[in-house]
């Protein structure tokens, strides 16, 4: 087992110095005289504990984890081991709560702790306050475990991804009120789509309780329905700073959100569980805002194109109407012309018939009509008195005549 | 909100255009849709010209929630 003091930079010489200081205290380990009946076990263990705790400063110890057990009390017990030795370790509940997950047997870790001695058993142990915060193995493992679980539930499936509204009236933001992420998001929305309303639900985005606040904020938006799309995120930070976005509660809140979600956690290279569950993963908060709202100029062009289509459509309609009306007019004229021609033919025919009946026709054939001076037609011999004058009407005029005396 | 959202306005505009382009409308119905479409275009333009982003804060209010203007740092 290798260990060093305070930091990984500590050297062998510091270890040697420590050994010398322990040796130097040999003589005054037990300043008071040994009791006559010998030391009690408890006193020995207490003295040993005091010695161990006073001599060794906190130290980082690297080794393999074995037999990691989380007791019902929340305290964790395990051993660190290497090829040659093992060291009992305990991690109290308060510290253990911050572990992202339990390390599996055989995992290489670094533990920060103080050496101590468990008096009831006389067991030498390392009281660990921090495990593997520097290395990312445990965090990566926790994330991977959660990812597999969510994947098995289908929560990461591509089919679950909902499309974002193209023109949201309101954009919800779940982030810290004091963070750069909110400033960036507001700046982008003001520039691209200033008519959009922004609703912010402030929450802590790192540290104990952050995950609970983030998921509560996401759920509150779901309840209030006061946004058409939701941006959930924060600016860049260490793996530990971003950790809340790898927690199950945040993942579940995102998966259950009735509002489509965009995750925006840290920088381009940080991929969190939240990124996998959200409907869209944006590499940064600014990029999330860009994905959430359309750009004003683009939208103006789009609207202008729609207006053109609208005009063209109605113009075509009017042209079609005009064409139809013109067609009908032509048909009407043609129909009425035909009608007139028909009538004219009928008229000619009637005139012919009328002509056939006319007495003028008889005159034309050489007949003549005698008319009395008063215009009466003289139809019989008795009407012709001798010497009386009458007219004889022929086809082209009248001839004055007198009955022979 | 009585004003249709930009989303709704553009969707309606698109529907109107498709209806008109479909050619099945009577001319007077097409003209009525056209008038509606022109109004939508005008209002969309007004929306796009809006100057100020309104920023609200969603606050927990017991089991309930509340919206208040967020004081901005400018």
Tab-separated table of C-alpha atoms in Angstrom:
chain	number	residue	atom	x	y	z
A	1	UNK	CA	0.000	0.000	0.000
A	2	UNK	CA	1.334	3.406	-0.858
A	3	UNK	CA	0.343	6.533	0.961
A	4	UNK	CA	1.391	10.120	1.082
A	5	UNK	CA	0.717	13.118	3.211
A	6	UNK	CA	-1.647	15.979	2.366
A	7	UNK	CA	-1.037	15.703	-1.311
A	8	UNK	CA	0.157	13.404	-3.982
A	9	UNK	CA	3.288	15.522	-4.225
A	10	UNK	CA	4.503	14.367	-0.830
A	11	UNK	CA	7.683	12.434	-1.035
A	12	UNK	CA	9.452	9.527	0.509
A	13	UNK	CA	11.488	11.913	2.649
A	14	UNK	CA	8.325	13.092	4.362
A	15	UNK	CA	7.463	9.522	5.148
A	16	UNK	CA	10.894	9.041	6.638
A	17	UNK	CA	10.485	12.213	8.714
A	18	UNK	CA	7.212	10.925	10.027
A	19	UNK	CA	8.806	7.629	11.050
A	20	UNK	CA	11.548	9.496	12.908
A	21	UNK	CA	9.043	11.658	14.784
A	22	UNK	CA	7.165	8.559	15.917
A	23	UNK	CA	10.419	6.985	17.099
A	24	UNK	CA	11.350	10.168	18.976
A	25	UNK	CA	8.199	9.997	21.043
A	26	UNK	CA	8.975	6.443	22.130
A	27	UNK	CA	10.265	7.459	25.525
A	28	UNK	CA	7.299	9.515	26.632
A	29	UNK	CA	4.516	7.431	25.226
A	30	UNK	CA	3.183	6.641	28.652
A	31	UNK	CA	4.303	9.432	30.913
A	32	UNK	CA	2.515	8.094	33.976
A	33	UNK	CA	3.760	4.954	35.679
A	34	UNK	CA	2.195	1.705	34.697
A	35	UNK	CA	-0.475	0.699	37.177
A	36	UNK	CA	0.447	-2.191	39.410
A	37	UNK	CA	-2.122	-4.572	37.944
A	38	UNK	CA	-1.074	-3.712	34.417
A	39	UNK	CA	-2.972	-1.648	31.850
A	40	UNK	CA	-6.593	-2.308	31.118
A	41	UNK	CA	-7.359	-3.192	27.505
A	42	UNK	CA	-9.515	-0.132	27.195
A	43	UNK	CA	-6.733	2.131	28.433
A	44	UNK	CA	-4.244	0.611	26.021
A	45	UNK	CA	-6.598	1.011	23.115
A	46	UNK	CA	-7.452	4.574	24.115
A	47	UNK	CA	-3.777	5.459	24.445
A	48	UNK	CA	-2.962	3.779	21.145
A	49	UNK	CA	-5.761	5.620	19.457
A	50	UNK	CA	-4.617	8.933	20.859
A	51	UNK	CA	-1.113	8.263	19.683
A	52	UNK	CA	-2.117	7.203	16.200
A	53	UNK	CA	-4.462	10.120	15.728
A	54	UNK	CA	-1.995	12.664	16.994
A	55	UNK	CA	0.939	11.481	14.968
A	56	UNK	CA	-0.508	10.918	11.528
A	57	UNK	CA	-1.823	13.853	9.562
A	58	UNK	CA	-4.661	13.324	7.056
A	59	UNK	CA	-3.371	11.371	4.110
A	60	UNK	CA	-4.348	10.165	0.674
A	61	UNK	CA	-4.106	6.403	0.352
A	62	UNK	CA	-4.435	4.564	-2.909
A	63	UNK	CA	-5.495	0.968	-3.183
A	64	UNK	CA	-8.079	-1.481	-4.335
A	65	UNK	CA	-11.475	-1.479	-2.690
A	66	UNK	CA	-12.676	-4.711	-1.211
A	67	UNK	CA	-15.818	-5.718	0.667
A	68	UNK	CA	-17.493	-2.323	0.480
A	69	UNK	CA	-20.582	-2.453	2.689
A	70	UNK	CA	-23.091	0.314	3.336
A	71	UNK	CA	-24.668	-0.441	6.711
A	72	UNK	CA	-28.264	0.338	7.503
A	73	UNK	CA	-27.015	3.262	9.580
A	74	UNK	CA	-25.588	4.788	6.402
A	75	UNK	CA	-21.977	4.304	7.496
A	76	UNK	CA	-19.773	2.511	5.004
A	77	UNK	CA	-17.143	-0.100	5.757
A	78	UNK	CA	-14.526	-1.486	3.429
A	79	UNK	CA	-10.895	-2.356	3.035
A	80	UNK	CA	-8.198	-0.880	0.904
A	81	UNK	CA	-5.701	-3.416	-0.253
A	82	UNK	CA	-2.822	-4.054	-2.534
A	83	UNK	CA	-0.728	-7.147	-3.150
A	84	UNK	CA	0.911	-7.084	0.218
A	85	UNK	CA	-1.445	-5.615	2.763
A	86	UNK	CA	-4.864	-4.340	3.618
A	87	UNK	CA	-6.222	-1.458	5.665
A	88	UNK	CA	-9.647	-1.354	7.305
A	89	UNK	CA	-11.567	1.771	6.376
A	90	UNK	CA	-14.736	3.398	7.586
A	91	UNK	CA	-16.633	6.253	6.015
A	92	UNK	CA	-19.246	7.899	8.201
A	93	UNK	CA	-22.741	8.553	6.932
A	94	UNK	CA	-22.284	12.287	6.344
A	95	UNK	CA	-19.300	11.773	4.073
A	96	UNK	CA	-20.621	8.575	2.519
A	97	UNK	CA	-23.763	10.392	1.391
A	98	UNK	CA	-21.710	12.410	-1.033
A	99	UNK	CA	-20.435	9.317	-2.828
A	100	UNK	CA	-22.017	9.136	-6.256
A	101	UNK	CA	-22.200	5.366	-6.008
A	102	UNK	CA	-20.697	2.447	-4.145
A	103	UNK	CA	-17.364	1.324	-5.552
A	104	UNK	CA	-17.206	-2.263	-6.735
A	105	UNK	CA	-14.650	-4.738	-5.449
A	106	UNK	CA	-11.308	-4.332	-7.077
A	107	UNK	CA	-11.823	-0.717	-8.088
A	108	UNK	CA	-8.685	1.370	-7.787
A	109	UNK	CA	-9.434	4.413	-5.646
A	110	UNK	CA	-7.796	7.155	-3.657
A	111	UNK	CA	-9.063	7.742	-0.163
A	112	UNK	CA	-8.454	10.804	1.987
A	113	UNK	CA	-8.559	9.936	5.661
A	114	UNK	CA	-7.101	10.023	9.120
A	115	UNK	CA	-5.648	6.986	10.780
A	116	UNK	CA	-7.410	5.910	13.933
A	117	UNK	CA	-8.097	2.888	16.079
A	118	UNK	CA	-11.472	1.389	16.819
A	119	UNK	CA	-11.204	0.944	20.550
A	120	UNK	CA	-13.842	-1.763	21.203
A	121	UNK	CA	-11.969	-4.119	18.886
A	122	UNK	CA	-8.527	-2.678	18.971
A	123	UNK	CA	-8.684	-2.426	15.228
A	124	UNK	CA	-6.519	-0.066	13.318
A	125	UNK	CA	-8.510	1.828	10.682
A	126	UNK	CA	-8.558	4.710	8.272
A	127	UNK	CA	-11.464	7.114	8.786
A	128	UNK	CA	-12.148	8.182	5.213
A	129	UNK	CA	-13.644	11.577	4.501
A	130	UNK	CA	-13.334	11.602	0.775
A	131	UNK	CA	-13.079	8.887	-1.792
A	132	UNK	CA	-11.864	9.297	-5.303
A	133	UNK	CA	-12.906	12.926	-5.709
A	134	UNK	CA	-9.771	13.602	-7.697
A	135	UNK	CA	-9.933	10.622	-9.946
A	136	UNK	CA	-13.167	10.399	-11.865
A	137	UNK	CA	-13.512	6.641	-11.789
A	138	UNK	CA	-16.296	6.531	-9.275
A	139	UNK	CA	-18.254	9.338	-10.905
A	140	UNK	CA	-17.917	7.735	-14.272
A	141	UNK	CA	-19.059	4.458	-12.794
A	142	UNK	CA	-22.109	6.025	-11.136
A	143	UNK	CA	-23.048	7.755	-14.357
A	144	UNK	CA	-22.620	4.552	-16.323
A	145	UNK	CA	-24.756	2.574	-13.875
A	146	UNK	CA	-27.567	5.139	-14.066
A	147	UNK	CA	-27.250	5.322	-17.832
A	148	UNK	CA	-27.657	1.566	-18.165
A	149	UNK	CA	-30.669	1.604	-15.896
A	150	UNK	CA	-32.400	4.460	-17.721
A	151	UNK	CA	-31.536	2.878	-21.038
A	152	UNK	CA	-33.102	-0.387	-19.927
A	153	UNK	CA	-36.259	1.562	-19.081
A	154	UNK	CA	-36.245	3.049	-22.557
A	155	UNK	CA	-35.879	6.617	-21.293
A	156	UNK	CA	-32.924	7.328	-23.576
A	157	UNK	CA	-34.552	6.014	-26.749
A	158	UNK	CA	-34.409	8.230	-29.818
A	159	UNK	CA	-38.164	7.740	-30.353
A	160	UNK	CA	-38.825	9.524	-27.066
A	161	UNK	CA	-37.227	12.736	-28.278
A	162	UNK	CA	-39.931	15.282	-28.929
A	163	UNK	CA	-39.609	18.035	-31.515
A	164	UNK	CA	-39.234	21.524	-30.103
A	165	UNK	CA	-41.836	24.174	-30.924
A	166	UNK	CA	-40.526	26.298	-33.796
A	167	UNK	CA	-41.783	29.593	-32.439
A	168	UNK	CA	-42.189	29.355	-28.667
A	169	UNK	CA	-44.118	32.173	-27.039
A	170	UNK	CA	-42.371	31.488	-23.771
A	171	UNK	CA	-39.058	29.831	-22.880
A	172	UNK	CA	-38.588	28.340	-19.401
A	173	UNK	CA	-35.133	28.274	-17.834
A	174	UNK	CA	-34.031	26.143	-14.900
A	175	UNK	CA	-30.666	27.369	-13.671
A	176	UNK	CA	-28.995	29.505	-11.047
A	177	UNK	CA	-30.277	33.086	-10.962
A	178	UNK	CA	-26.745	34.342	-10.438
A	179	UNK	CA	-24.982	32.178	-12.995
A	180	UNK	CA	-23.450	33.096	-16.331
A	181	UNK	CA	-25.758	30.561	-17.987
A	182	UNK	CA	-28.839	32.719	-17.379
A	183	UNK	CA	-27.067	35.847	-18.633
A	184	UNK	CA	-25.992	34.042	-21.796
A	185	UNK	CA	-29.452	32.654	-22.439
A	186	UNK	CA	-31.146	36.039	-21.946
A	187	UNK	CA	-28.621	37.748	-24.216
A	188	UNK	CA	-29.254	35.278	-27.030
A	189	UNK	CA	-33.038	35.484	-26.731
A	190	UNK	CA	-32.993	39.297	-26.617
A	191	UNK	CA	-30.893	39.342	-29.747
A	192	UNK	CA	-32.709	36.672	-31.749
A	193	UNK	CA	-36.326	36.747	-30.624
A	194	UNK	CA	-37.057	39.645	-28.254
A	195	UNK	CA	-40.815	39.048	-28.404
A	196	UNK	CA	-40.280	35.768	-26.535
A	197	UNK	CA	-41.144	35.711	-22.862
A	198	UNK	CA	-38.580	34.101	-20.563
A	199	UNK	CA	-39.654	32.436	-17.337
A	200	UNK	CA	-36.839	31.562	-14.955
A	201	UNK	CA	-37.025	29.199	-12.036
A	202	UNK	CA	-33.893	29.751	-10.000
A	203	UNK	CA	-32.235	26.855	-8.239
A	204	UNK	CA	-28.881	25.792	-6.948
A	205	UNK	CA	-26.978	23.895	-9.614
A	206	UNK	CA	-24.206	22.373	-7.523
A	207	UNK	CA	-23.596	21.036	-4.069
A	208	UNK	CA	-25.806	19.107	-1.691
A	209	UNK	CA	-29.476	19.353	-2.544
A	210	UNK	CA	-28.913	20.848	-5.991
A	211	UNK	CA	-30.382	17.834	-7.771
A	212	UNK	CA	-33.525	18.036	-5.648
A	213	UNK	CA	-33.925	21.753	-6.424
A	214	UNK	CA	-33.352	21.247	-10.146
A	215	UNK	CA	-35.876	18.439	-10.386
A	216	UNK	CA	-38.416	20.408	-8.299
A	217	UNK	CA	-38.008	23.375	-10.670
A	218	UNK	CA	-38.530	21.155	-13.726
A	219	UNK	CA	-41.675	19.709	-12.143
A	220	UNK	CA	-42.967	23.163	-11.239
A	221	UNK	CA	-42.781	24.155	-14.904
A	222	UNK	CA	-44.665	21.001	-15.783
A	223	UNK	CA	-47.371	22.005	-13.336
A	224	UNK	CA	-47.535	25.671	-14.255
A	225	UNK	CA	-47.283	25.054	-18.019
A	226	UNK	CA	-45.997	28.568	-18.359
A	227	UNK	CA	-43.377	27.721	-20.985
A	228	UNK	CA	-43.422	26.076	-24.406
A	229	UNK	CA	-39.875	24.771	-24.129
A	230	UNK	CA	-37.575	24.306	-21.149
A	231	UNK	CA	-33.830	24.917	-20.929
A	232	UNK	CA	-32.164	23.127	-18.016
A	233	UNK	CA	-28.508	23.745	-17.349
A	234	UNK	CA	-25.560	25.655	-16.018
A	235	UNK	CA	-22.187	26.900	-17.132
A	236	UNK	CA	-18.985	24.932	-17.076
A	237	UNK	CA	-17.354	23.439	-14.015
A	238	UNK	CA	-15.579	20.402	-12.665
A	239	UNK	CA	-17.099	16.953	-12.899
A	240	UNK	CA	-18.167	17.383	-9.318
A	241	UNK	CA	-19.757	20.788	-10.002
A	242	UNK	CA	-21.818	19.311	-12.783
A	243	UNK	CA	-22.732	16.268	-10.750
A	244	UNK	CA	-26.333	17.202	-9.989
A	245	UNK	CA	-27.068	16.768	-13.702
A	246	UNK	CA	-25.969	13.143	-13.437
A	247	UNK	CA	-28.394	12.344	-10.665
A	248	UNK	CA	-31.376	10.128	-11.072
A	249	UNK	CA	-33.935	12.623	-9.740
A	250	UNK	CA	-33.001	15.173	-12.424
A	251	UNK	CA	-33.047	12.500	-15.126
A	252	UNK	CA	-36.527	11.375	-14.057
A	253	UNK	CA	-37.892	14.917	-13.830
A	254	UNK	CA	-36.649	15.565	-17.375
A	255	UNK	CA	-38.105	12.311	-18.665
A	256	UNK	CA	-41.477	13.129	-17.113
A	257	UNK	CA	-41.591	16.777	-18.184
A	258	UNK	CA	-44.687	17.491	-20.284
A	259	UNK	CA	-42.747	20.402	-21.807
A	260	UNK	CA	-40.012	19.574	-24.341
A	261	UNK	CA	-36.582	20.005	-22.756
A	262	UNK	CA	-33.153	21.215	-23.840
A	263	UNK	CA	-30.183	20.360	-21.659
A	264	UNK	CA	-27.247	22.747	-21.528
A	265	UNK	CA	-24.724	21.566	-19.016
A	266	UNK	CA	-21.191	22.921	-18.908
A	267	UNK	CA	-19.136	22.977	-22.042
A	268	UNK	CA	-19.084	21.039	-25.240
A	269	UNK	CA	-17.156	18.095	-23.836
A	270	UNK	CA	-19.226	17.489	-20.696
A	271	UNK	CA	-21.928	14.939	-21.339
A	272	UNK	CA	-24.238	14.272	-18.449
A	273	UNK	CA	-27.179	11.964	-17.900
A	274	UNK	CA	-29.438	15.027	-18.212
A	275	UNK	CA	-28.059	15.489	-21.735
A	276	UNK	CA	-29.046	11.949	-22.624
A	277	UNK	CA	-32.591	12.243	-21.291
A	278	UNK	CA	-33.477	15.726	-22.558
A	279	UNK	CA	-35.220	16.055	-25.909
A	280	UNK	CA	-32.258	18.013	-27.202
A	281	UNK	CA	-28.716	18.334	-25.907
A	282	UNK	CA	-27.142	21.725	-26.435
A	283	UNK	CA	-23.385	22.011	-25.940
A	284	UNK	CA	-23.670	25.300	-23.997
A	285	UNK	CA	-26.420	27.484	-22.487
A	286	UNK	CA	-26.058	29.969	-25.375
A	287	UNK	CA	-26.475	27.166	-27.877
A	288	UNK	CA	-29.555	26.001	-25.991
A	289	UNK	CA	-31.119	29.449	-26.332
A	290	UNK	CA	-30.276	29.467	-30.036
A	291	UNK	CA	-31.974	26.120	-30.450
A	292	UNK	CA	-34.999	27.302	-28.476
A	293	UNK	CA	-35.909	30.435	-30.411
A	294	UNK	CA	-35.893	31.315	-34.112
A	295	UNK	CA	-33.825	34.201	-35.411
A	296	UNK	CA	-35.709	37.407	-36.152
A	297	UNK	CA	-34.377	37.967	-39.680
A	298	UNK	CA	-34.935	34.375	-40.609
A	299	UNK	CA	-38.478	34.602	-39.362
A	300	UNK	CA	-39.077	37.828	-41.273
A	301	UNK	CA	-37.952	36.097	-44.455
A	302	UNK	CA	-40.152	33.145	-43.655
A	303	UNK	CA	-43.176	35.366	-43.068
A	304	UNK	CA	-42.492	37.332	-46.241
A	305	UNK	CA	-42.364	34.070	-48.192
A	306	UNK	CA	-45.714	33.058	-46.718
A	307	UNK	CA	-47.180	36.444	-47.616
A	308	UNK	CA	-45.975	35.982	-51.198
A	309	UNK	CA	-47.524	32.551	-51.387
A	310	UNK	CA	-50.752	33.968	-50.008
A	311	UNK	CA	-50.841	36.664	-52.685
A	312	UNK	CA	-49.931	34.294	-55.490
A	313	UNK	CA	-52.604	31.894	-54.324
A	314	UNK	CA	-55.337	34.465	-54.293
A	315	UNK	CA	-54.168	36.006	-57.580
A	316	UNK	CA	-54.435	32.622	-59.195
A	317	UNK	CA	-57.907	32.266	-57.774
A	318	UNK	CA	-58.947	35.599	-59.217
A	319	UNK	CA	-57.427	34.782	-62.608
A	320	UNK	CA	-59.278	31.492	-62.637
A	321	UNK	CA	-62.505	33.306	-61.794
A	322	UNK	CA	-61.939	35.834	-64.516
A	323	UNK	CA	-61.265	33.124	-67.049
A	324	UNK	CA	-64.406	31.345	-66.056
A	325	UNK	CA	-66.463	34.526	-66.340
A	326	UNK	CA	-64.986	35.254	-69.770
A	327	UNK	CA	-65.827	31.749	-70.915
A	328	UNK	CA	-69.375	32.106	-69.736
A	329	UNK	CA	-69.708	35.471	-71.515
A	330	UNK	CA	-68.584	33.983	-74.779
A	331	UNK	CA	-71.024	31.133	-74.391
A	332	UNK	CA	-73.793	33.589	-73.609
A	333	UNK	CA	-73.103	35.650	-76.712
A	334	UNK	CA	-72.918	32.556	-78.833
A	335	UNK	CA	-76.139	31.243	-77.391
A	336	UNK	CA	-77.991	34.498	-77.907
A	337	UNK	CA	-76.665	34.810	-81.425
A	338	UNK	CA	-77.991	31.385	-82.261
A	339	UNK	CA	-81.273	32.340	-80.709
A	340	UNK	CA	-81.568	35.449	-82.892
A	341	UNK	CA	-80.706	33.467	-86.009
A	342	UNK	CA	-83.403	30.949	-85.196
A	343	UNK	CA	-85.967	33.698	-84.792
A	344	UNK	CA	-84.897	35.293	-87.985
A	345	UNK	CA	-85.399	32.059	-89.893
A	346	UNK	CA	-88.826	31.646	-88.334
A	347	UNK	CA	-89.677	35.178	-89.325
A	348	UNK	CA	-88.642	34.605	-92.930
A	349	UNK	CA	-90.717	31.500	-93.053
A	350	UNK	CA	-93.761	33.231	-91.563
A	351	UNK	CA	-93.335	36.078	-93.978
A	352	UNK	CA	-93.307	33.607	-96.847
A	353	UNK	CA	-96.469	32.024	-95.630
A	354	UNK	CA	-98.063	35.380	-95.149
A	355	UNK	CA	-97.056	36.381	-98.639
A	356	UNK	CA	-98.647	33.283	-100.111
A	357	UNK	CA	-101.919	34.293	-98.529
A	358	UNK	CA	-101.740	37.905	-99.695
A	359	UNK	CA	-104.166	39.086	-102.466
A	360	UNK	CA	-101.174	40.873	-103.960
A	361	UNK	CA	-99.882	37.452	-104.927
A	362	UNK	CA	-103.106	36.792	-106.870
A	363	UNK	CA	-102.764	40.168	-108.626
A	364	UNK	CA	-99.214	39.202	-109.547
A	365	UNK	CA	-100.497	36.110	-111.204
A	366	UNK	CA	-102.737	38.348	-113.465
A	367	UNK	CA	-105.936	38.625	-111.503
A	368	UNK	CA	-107.594	42.079	-111.041
A	369	UNK	CA	-109.942	43.361	-108.328
A	370	UNK	CA	-112.767	45.858	-109.165
A	371	UNK	CA	-113.264	48.461	-106.469
A	372	UNK	CA	-116.152	50.894	-106.065
A	373	UNK	CA	-115.172	54.599	-105.667
A	374	UNK	CA	-115.703	54.143	-101.969
A	375	UNK	CA	-113.153	51.303	-102.001
A	376	UNK	CA	-115.657	48.430	-101.702
A	377	UNK	CA	-114.826	45.301	-103.653
A	378	UNK	CA	-117.379	44.721	-106.365
A	379	UNK	CA	-118.088	41.034	-106.124
A	380	UNK	CA	-121.131	40.433	-108.416
A	381	UNK	CA	-122.790	41.544	-111.669
A	382	UNK	CA	-125.598	43.250	-109.775
A	383	UNK	CA	-123.132	45.700	-108.300
A	384	UNK	CA	-122.135	47.010	-111.691
A	385	UNK	CA	-124.691	49.608	-112.698
A	386	UNK	CA	-124.470	50.611	-116.423
A	387	UNK	CA	-122.355	53.706	-116.916
A	388	UNK	CA	-121.013	53.543	-113.338
A	389	UNK	CA	-117.342	54.284	-112.754
A	390	UNK	CA	-115.064	51.891	-110.833
A	391	UNK	CA	-111.369	51.128	-110.432
A	392	UNK	CA	-109.659	47.991	-111.474
A	393	UNK	CA	-106.823	47.133	-109.226
A	394	UNK	CA	-103.994	45.237	-110.861
A	395	UNK	CA	-100.576	44.192	-109.636
A	396	UNK	CA	-98.799	47.470	-110.332
A	397	UNK	CA	-101.579	50.004	-109.876
A	398	UNK	CA	-105.193	50.919	-110.590
A	399	UNK	CA	-107.016	51.539	-113.855
A	400	UNK	CA	-110.083	53.870	-114.033
A	401	UNK	CA	-112.989	52.114	-115.785
A	402	UNK	CA	-116.702	52.622	-116.672
A	403	UNK	CA	-119.409	49.979	-117.094
A	404	UNK	CA	-120.653	50.037	-120.654
A	405	UNK	CA	-124.088	51.813	-120.839
B	1	UNK	CA	-54.239	35.584	-24.185
B	2	UNK	CA	-56.528	36.838	-27.006
B	3	UNK	CA	-53.703	37.496	-29.454
B	4	UNK	CA	-52.769	34.297	-31.204
B	5	UNK	CA	-49.185	33.253	-30.540
B	6	UNK	CA	-46.692	33.623	-33.328
B	7	UNK	CA	-46.668	29.855	-33.610
B	8	UNK	CA	-50.429	29.707	-33.976
B	9	UNK	CA	-50.529	32.673	-36.365
B	10	UNK	CA	-47.936	31.150	-38.695
B	11	UNK	CA	-49.618	27.759	-38.568
B	12	UNK	CA	-52.980	29.347	-39.443
B	13	UNK	CA	-51.356	31.332	-42.235
B	14	UNK	CA	-49.879	28.194	-43.688
B	15	UNK	CA	-53.253	26.421	-43.494
B	16	UNK	CA	-54.944	29.334	-45.250
B	17	UNK	CA	-52.360	29.323	-48.020
B	18	UNK	CA	-52.743	25.621	-48.560
B	19	UNK	CA	-56.500	25.999	-48.711
B	20	UNK	CA	-56.234	28.771	-51.254
B	21	UNK	CA	-53.613	26.916	-53.269
B	22	UNK	CA	-55.820	23.820	-53.198
B	23	UNK	CA	-58.214	25.722	-55.448
B	24	UNK	CA	-61.353	24.127	-54.049
B	25	UNK	CA	-62.576	27.342	-52.439
B	26	UNK	CA	-65.235	29.587	-53.898
B	27	UNK	CA	-63.735	32.888	-54.976
B	28	UNK	CA	-65.415	34.937	-52.258
B	29	UNK	CA	-64.312	32.403	-49.616
B	30	UNK	CA	-60.781	32.624	-51.014
B	31	UNK	CA	-60.904	36.411	-50.784
B	32	UNK	CA	-62.130	36.226	-47.178
B	33	UNK	CA	-59.242	33.843	-46.324
B	34	UNK	CA	-56.857	36.172	-48.085
B	35	UNK	CA	-57.996	39.080	-45.932
B	36	UNK	CA	-57.493	36.948	-42.831
B	37	UNK	CA	-54.054	35.915	-44.072
B	38	UNK	CA	-52.998	39.505	-44.720
B	39	UNK	CA	-54.031	40.395	-41.160
B	40	UNK	CA	-51.988	37.482	-39.802
B	41	UNK	CA	-48.941	38.587	-41.773
B	42	UNK	CA	-49.371	42.112	-40.439
B	43	UNK	CA	-49.631	40.921	-36.836
B	44	UNK	CA	-46.683	38.528	-37.212
B	45	UNK	CA	-44.672	41.502	-38.457
B	46	UNK	CA	-45.705	43.522	-35.419
B	47	UNK	CA	-44.664	40.689	-33.130
B	48	UNK	CA	-41.289	40.460	-34.818
B	49	UNK	CA	-40.790	44.164	-34.272
B	50	UNK	CA	-41.430	43.879	-30.522
B	51	UNK	CA	-38.508	45.337	-28.685
B	52	UNK	CA	-38.347	44.097	-25.124
B	53	UNK	CA	-38.000	40.560	-23.798
B	54	UNK	CA	-40.149	40.108	-20.722
B	55	UNK	CA	-38.429	38.074	-18.014
B	56	UNK	CA	-40.527	36.465	-15.313
B	57	UNK	CA	-39.635	34.359	-12.344
B	58	UNK	CA	-41.477	31.157	-11.507
B	59	UNK	CA	-41.780	30.934	-7.751
B	60	UNK	CA	-43.010	28.205	-5.502
B	61	UNK	CA	-45.992	29.279	-3.462
B	62	UNK	CA	-46.593	26.376	-1.135
B	63	UNK	CA	-48.002	23.606	-3.290
B	64	UNK	CA	-48.849	26.226	-5.860
B	65	UNK	CA	-46.720	28.515	-8.008
B	66	UNK	CA	-46.558	32.132	-8.922
B	67	UNK	CA	-45.084	34.328	-11.669
B	68	UNK	CA	-43.368	37.624	-10.867
B	69	UNK	CA	-41.246	39.893	-13.021
B	70	UNK	CA	-37.574	39.169	-12.554
B	71	UNK	CA	-35.586	42.292	-11.821
B	72	UNK	CA	-32.929	42.281	-14.523
B	73	UNK	CA	-29.421	43.545	-14.224
B	74	UNK	CA	-29.799	45.177	-17.629
